[in-house]
Amino acid sequence: MGVVSRGSGWPGFHMGWGDMKIARALTKASAYGKRHLMQEVDYRLGKGWSKPDKVTIRLTQRCNARCLMCDFWKTKTREEDEIPIPRWIEVIEELHNWIGTFFLSLTGGEIFLKKGAYDLLRRVVELDLSPTILSNGLSLSAEKHLNGLLESGVQSINFSIDGVDPEIHDKFRGVPGIHSAATRAVREIKRRKPEMIVTLVCIIMRETIGQLVDYVKWAEDMGVDRVLFQPIMPTFGKSKSGHYWYRTDDRFVKDQDQVRQVMAELIALRDNGSIIANGADEFGKFQAYFADPNIVQIHRTRCMLGQTNLNIDEFGKMDMCYMFDTKIGNVNDGPISKTWTSALARQKRKEIKQCRRPCMAACYRSFTLAEKIRLFLEYVRMGKI
């Protein structure tokens, strides 16, 4: 007999926690399934009738790391110029009322530098959203920040850790000791709250490619749940990168034999049930990318970001893709739903549909229905939904 669910609205009905999780997952699956069908229709029509699946909110560009592959920390944005947390809570409530359930990604900079971040996380959890958080781990060295995270109710967190070697990671993240700080945070989270899903995100570049297999095993030994690999890309946040940026970038992997060997080893690990989260076909496509980044649309023959993704920056500006200008408005201009269906948004959807730029951004890929089902079931199994 299950535990009585108080306030369920069904007199005499007994529902165990397992049943509640299944019912919750089925409800969300139904919502995502219906939305997928609408997105397929809207891809052809471009009217904005479908609602986004994923909302990415950049809370701040301020950061306590000095990464060589990102220019955000150089922008010197002031906290008083950014949208404050109480307003972000209103925005997320508006999104929830409009969309229903959706994947929420909270990014920076470093989000734990944002005053009131844990108030936001608690409200997100109350709305039954499962946020994805990316952190460099430095702030979580402080007990108040670690406690704030663990007590917020958030179920998962992603850490940027480039390889097993602290010296390499510290060099490219620009802060001595940042590798140790991040790994301590991972170990402490898994010790104090083992059910929290921890994902490590590693950039494939010349200095890390030789240690990727060891990285997977190292992460597994720490109790990490997933690792995700992404190739080095042009400097994030930089206004312009030359078409042939990779020819002069020392971080780009130019040894094709090494790429083929390491990708084969990672495929074997993945096929043998390791914690690698990349899709089955991605490592083969990584090989093509490192051969020539300018001929690879790594994830798709079509792009549905105009139907599936909404990005909002720290000032409230909304767009659908970071790779070129797709700005459609600001959250303070009026209802987000009206901006999503505006004439400008329809024009940007047309431009996205026609885009043939090389694209390696794993976090913005357009998933097929089969991929969405697989990912959804994986998230249910892991407790993220």
mmCIF file of C-alpha atoms in Angstrom, residues 196-379:
data_model
loop_
_atom_site.group_PDB
_atom_site.id
_atom_site.type_symbol
_atom_site.label_atom_id
_atom_site.label_comp_id
_atom_site.label_asym_id
_atom_site.label_seq_id
_atom_site.Cartn_x
_atom_site.Cartn_y
_atom_site.Cartn_z
ATOM 1 C CA MET A 196 21.865 15.236 -6.953
ATOM 2 C CA ILE A 197 22.780 14.699 -10.616
ATOM 3 C CA VAL A 198 26.279 16.017 -11.353
ATOM 4 C CA THR A 199 27.455 16.460 -14.939
ATOM 5 C CA LEU A 200 30.974 17.441 -15.975
ATOM 6 C CA VAL A 201 31.412 19.419 -19.193
ATOM 7 C CA CYS A 202 34.818 19.145 -20.876
ATOM 8 C CA ILE A 203 36.106 21.072 -23.883
ATOM 9 C CA ILE A 204 38.020 18.981 -26.423
ATOM 10 C CA MET A 205 41.176 20.895 -27.326
ATOM 11 C CA ARG A 206 44.829 20.131 -28.001
ATOM 12 C CA GLU A 207 45.781 20.100 -24.315
ATOM 13 C CA THR A 208 42.885 17.872 -23.178
ATOM 14 C CA ILE A 209 42.312 15.389 -26.002
ATOM 15 C CA GLY A 210 45.014 13.019 -24.782
ATOM 16 C CA GLN A 211 43.378 12.605 -21.370
ATOM 17 C CA LEU A 212 39.699 12.235 -22.308
ATOM 18 C CA VAL A 213 39.516 8.483 -21.678
ATOM 19 C CA ASP A 214 41.161 8.933 -18.265
ATOM 20 C CA TYR A 215 38.741 11.829 -17.654
ATOM 21 C CA VAL A 216 35.713 9.542 -17.983
ATOM 22 C CA LYS A 217 37.162 7.018 -15.547
ATOM 23 C CA TRP A 218 38.195 9.790 -13.134
ATOM 24 C CA ALA A 219 34.663 11.237 -13.200
ATOM 25 C CA GLU A 220 33.135 7.813 -12.573
ATOM 26 C CA ASP A 221 35.429 7.305 -9.575
ATOM 27 C CA MET A 222 34.128 10.591 -8.112
ATOM 28 C CA GLY A 223 30.532 9.396 -8.447
ATOM 29 C CA VAL A 224 29.717 11.816 -11.274
ATOM 30 C CA ASP A 225 26.547 10.905 -13.170
ATOM 31 C CA ARG A 226 27.320 12.194 -16.673
ATOM 32 C CA VAL A 227 30.154 13.691 -18.715
ATOM 33 C CA LEU A 228 29.573 15.783 -21.823
ATOM 34 C CA PHE A 229 32.233 16.681 -24.378
ATOM 35 C CA GLN A 230 32.199 19.710 -26.662
ATOM 36 C CA PRO A 231 34.894 20.754 -29.160
ATOM 37 C CA ILE A 232 36.741 24.035 -28.824
ATOM 38 C CA MET A 233 34.912 26.827 -30.635
ATOM 39 C CA PRO A 234 35.675 30.472 -31.419
ATOM 40 C CA THR A 235 35.993 32.586 -28.270
ATOM 41 C CA PHE A 236 32.536 32.852 -26.690
ATOM 42 C CA GLY A 237 31.341 36.419 -26.263
ATOM 43 C CA LYS A 238 33.780 37.784 -28.834
ATOM 44 C CA SER A 239 32.079 40.003 -31.375
ATOM 45 C CA LYS A 240 33.973 38.621 -34.381
ATOM 46 C CA SER A 241 36.038 35.561 -35.142
ATOM 47 C CA GLY A 242 37.815 35.074 -38.448
ATOM 48 C CA HIS A 243 36.577 32.406 -40.830
ATOM 49 C CA TYR A 244 39.841 30.527 -40.382
ATOM 50 C CA TRP A 245 40.280 31.186 -36.661
ATOM 51 C CA TYR A 246 41.242 27.548 -36.021
ATOM 52 C CA ARG A 247 44.383 27.760 -38.168
ATOM 53 C CA THR A 248 46.088 30.118 -35.724
ATOM 54 C CA ASP A 249 44.429 28.977 -32.477
ATOM 55 C CA ASP A 250 46.905 26.826 -30.533
ATOM 56 C CA ARG A 251 44.023 25.128 -28.696
ATOM 57 C CA PHE A 252 42.514 23.604 -31.835
ATOM 58 C CA VAL A 253 43.336 19.917 -32.365
ATOM 59 C CA LYS A 254 45.243 19.500 -35.630
ATOM 60 C CA ASP A 255 46.490 15.910 -35.239
ATOM 61 C CA GLN A 256 43.848 13.978 -37.175
ATOM 62 C CA ASP A 257 45.263 10.573 -36.273
ATOM 63 C CA GLN A 258 44.975 11.432 -32.588
ATOM 64 C CA VAL A 259 41.400 12.649 -33.076
ATOM 65 C CA ARG A 260 40.374 9.392 -34.787
ATOM 66 C CA GLN A 261 41.998 7.243 -32.116
ATOM 67 C CA VAL A 262 40.527 9.101 -29.141
ATOM 68 C CA MET A 263 37.049 9.315 -30.684
ATOM 69 C CA ALA A 264 37.105 5.543 -31.283
ATOM 70 C CA GLU A 265 38.074 4.951 -27.650
ATOM 71 C CA LEU A 266 35.279 7.220 -26.414
ATOM 72 C CA ILE A 267 32.737 5.470 -28.645
ATOM 73 C CA ALA A 268 33.801 2.142 -27.172
ATOM 74 C CA LEU A 269 33.454 3.490 -23.644
ATOM 75 C CA ARG A 270 30.011 4.887 -24.421
ATOM 76 C CA ASP A 271 28.851 1.632 -26.002
ATOM 77 C CA ASN A 272 30.005 -0.255 -22.916
ATOM 78 C CA GLY A 273 27.713 1.734 -20.646
ATOM 79 C CA SER A 274 29.946 4.523 -19.379
ATOM 80 C CA ILE A 275 28.582 7.865 -18.153
ATOM 81 C CA ILE A 276 29.300 9.658 -21.455
ATOM 82 C CA ALA A 277 26.207 11.704 -22.350
ATOM 83 C CA ASN A 278 27.036 12.608 -25.965
ATOM 84 C CA GLY A 279 24.826 11.046 -28.627
ATOM 85 C CA ALA A 280 25.940 7.921 -30.455
ATOM 86 C CA ASP A 281 26.823 9.774 -33.663
ATOM 87 C CA GLU A 282 28.551 12.817 -32.213
ATOM 88 C CA PHE A 283 32.109 11.532 -31.922
ATOM 89 C CA GLY A 284 32.236 10.632 -35.593
ATOM 90 C CA LYS A 285 31.058 14.115 -36.421
ATOM 91 C CA PHE A 286 33.653 15.624 -34.094
ATOM 92 C CA GLN A 287 36.264 14.056 -36.381
ATOM 93 C CA ALA A 288 34.805 15.897 -39.364
ATOM 94 C CA TYR A 289 34.780 19.122 -37.384
ATOM 95 C CA PHE A 290 38.445 18.929 -36.464
ATOM 96 C CA ALA A 291 39.246 18.203 -40.111
ATOM 97 C CA ASP A 292 37.462 21.400 -41.209
ATOM 98 C CA PRO A 293 35.103 23.355 -38.915
ATOM 99 C CA ASN A 294 33.727 25.389 -41.813
ATOM 100 C CA ILE A 295 32.010 22.497 -43.586
ATOM 101 C CA VAL A 296 30.254 20.941 -40.614
ATOM 102 C CA GLN A 297 26.703 21.433 -39.466
ATOM 103 C CA ILE A 298 27.349 18.951 -36.762
ATOM 104 C CA HIS A 299 23.882 18.158 -35.452
ATOM 105 C CA ARG A 300 21.318 18.699 -38.141
ATOM 106 C CA THR A 301 20.312 19.191 -41.711
ATOM 107 C CA ARG A 302 17.731 21.657 -40.447
ATOM 108 C CA CYS A 303 17.606 24.017 -37.493
ATOM 109 C CA MET A 304 14.457 24.420 -35.381
ATOM 110 C CA LEU A 305 15.759 26.905 -32.823
ATOM 111 C CA GLY A 306 13.088 29.349 -33.986
ATOM 112 C CA GLN A 307 10.493 26.895 -32.701
ATOM 113 C CA THR A 308 12.265 25.346 -29.711
ATOM 114 C CA ASN A 309 14.597 27.860 -28.045
ATOM 115 C CA LEU A 310 14.229 31.191 -26.295
ATOM 116 C CA ASN A 311 17.327 32.914 -24.885
ATOM 117 C CA ILE A 312 17.171 35.881 -22.503
ATOM 118 C CA ASP A 313 20.275 37.806 -21.480
ATOM 119 C CA GLU A 314 21.032 39.648 -18.231
ATOM 120 C CA PHE A 315 19.378 42.825 -19.543
ATOM 121 C CA GLY A 316 16.191 41.090 -20.686
ATOM 122 C CA LYS A 317 16.991 40.944 -24.411
ATOM 123 C CA MET A 318 15.415 37.941 -26.124
ATOM 124 C CA ASP A 319 16.716 35.938 -29.066
ATOM 125 C CA MET A 320 16.683 32.377 -30.399
ATOM 126 C CA CYS A 321 20.327 31.769 -31.367
ATOM 127 C CA TYR A 322 23.639 33.187 -30.149
ATOM 128 C CA MET A 323 25.470 32.542 -33.424
ATOM 129 C CA PHE A 324 23.991 35.519 -35.293
ATOM 130 C CA ASP A 325 21.521 38.350 -34.755
ATOM 131 C CA THR A 326 18.139 36.889 -33.855
ATOM 132 C CA LYS A 327 17.053 39.504 -31.308
ATOM 133 C CA ILE A 328 13.255 39.712 -31.116
ATOM 134 C CA GLY A 329 12.637 42.074 -28.170
ATOM 135 C CA ASN A 330 12.956 42.565 -24.418
ATOM 136 C CA VAL A 331 11.042 40.988 -21.532
ATOM 137 C CA ASN A 332 10.125 44.498 -20.380
ATOM 138 C CA ASP A 333 8.454 45.395 -23.688
ATOM 139 C CA GLY A 334 5.256 43.520 -22.908
ATOM 140 C CA PRO A 335 3.964 39.924 -22.790
ATOM 141 C CA ILE A 336 6.647 37.472 -23.877
ATOM 142 C CA SER A 337 4.031 35.448 -25.749
ATOM 143 C CA LYS A 338 3.280 38.438 -28.010
ATOM 144 C CA THR A 339 6.964 39.020 -28.712
ATOM 145 C CA TRP A 340 7.322 35.331 -29.631
ATOM 146 C CA THR A 341 4.611 35.659 -32.308
ATOM 147 C CA SER A 342 5.575 39.146 -33.546
ATOM 148 C CA ALA A 343 6.422 40.021 -37.155
ATOM 149 C CA LEU A 344 10.082 40.432 -36.175
ATOM 150 C CA ALA A 345 10.138 36.970 -34.588
ATOM 151 C CA ARG A 346 8.603 35.468 -37.724
ATOM 152 C CA GLN A 347 11.309 37.107 -39.823
ATOM 153 C CA LYS A 348 14.046 35.736 -37.545
ATOM 154 C CA ARG A 349 12.548 32.241 -37.822
ATOM 155 C CA LYS A 350 12.819 32.515 -41.591
ATOM 156 C CA GLU A 351 16.482 33.525 -41.296
ATOM 157 C CA ILE A 352 17.219 30.621 -38.939
ATOM 158 C CA LYS A 353 15.516 28.163 -41.279
ATOM 159 C CA GLN A 354 17.726 29.380 -44.126
ATOM 160 C CA CYS A 355 20.929 29.329 -42.034
ATOM 161 C CA ARG A 356 23.748 27.104 -43.305
ATOM 162 C CA ARG A 357 26.471 28.273 -40.908
ATOM 163 C CA PRO A 358 28.766 25.610 -39.453
ATOM 164 C CA CYS A 359 27.371 24.783 -36.017
ATOM 165 C CA MET A 360 28.883 22.809 -33.159
ATOM 166 C CA ALA A 361 26.881 24.133 -30.208
ATOM 167 C CA ALA A 362 25.738 20.893 -28.554
ATOM 168 C CA CYS A 363 23.510 22.734 -26.101
ATOM 169 C CA TYR A 364 21.376 24.231 -28.888
ATOM 170 C CA ARG A 365 20.942 21.222 -31.161
ATOM 171 C CA SER A 366 17.540 20.396 -32.666
ATOM 172 C CA PHE A 367 16.415 16.947 -31.512
ATOM 173 C CA THR A 368 14.321 14.465 -33.434
ATOM 174 C CA LEU A 369 11.250 12.984 -31.729
ATOM 175 C CA ALA A 370 13.139 9.713 -31.120
ATOM 176 C CA GLU A 371 16.030 11.625 -29.510
ATOM 177 C CA LYS A 372 13.622 13.615 -27.358
ATOM 178 C CA ILE A 373 11.967 10.415 -26.132
ATOM 179 C CA ARG A 374 15.338 8.846 -25.302
ATOM 180 C CA LEU A 375 16.524 11.978 -23.487
ATOM 181 C CA PHE A 376 13.241 12.328 -21.613
ATOM 182 C CA LEU A 377 13.370 8.716 -20.407
ATOM 183 C CA GLU A 378 16.991 9.178 -19.355
ATOM 184 C CA TYR A 379 16.077 12.272 -17.352
#
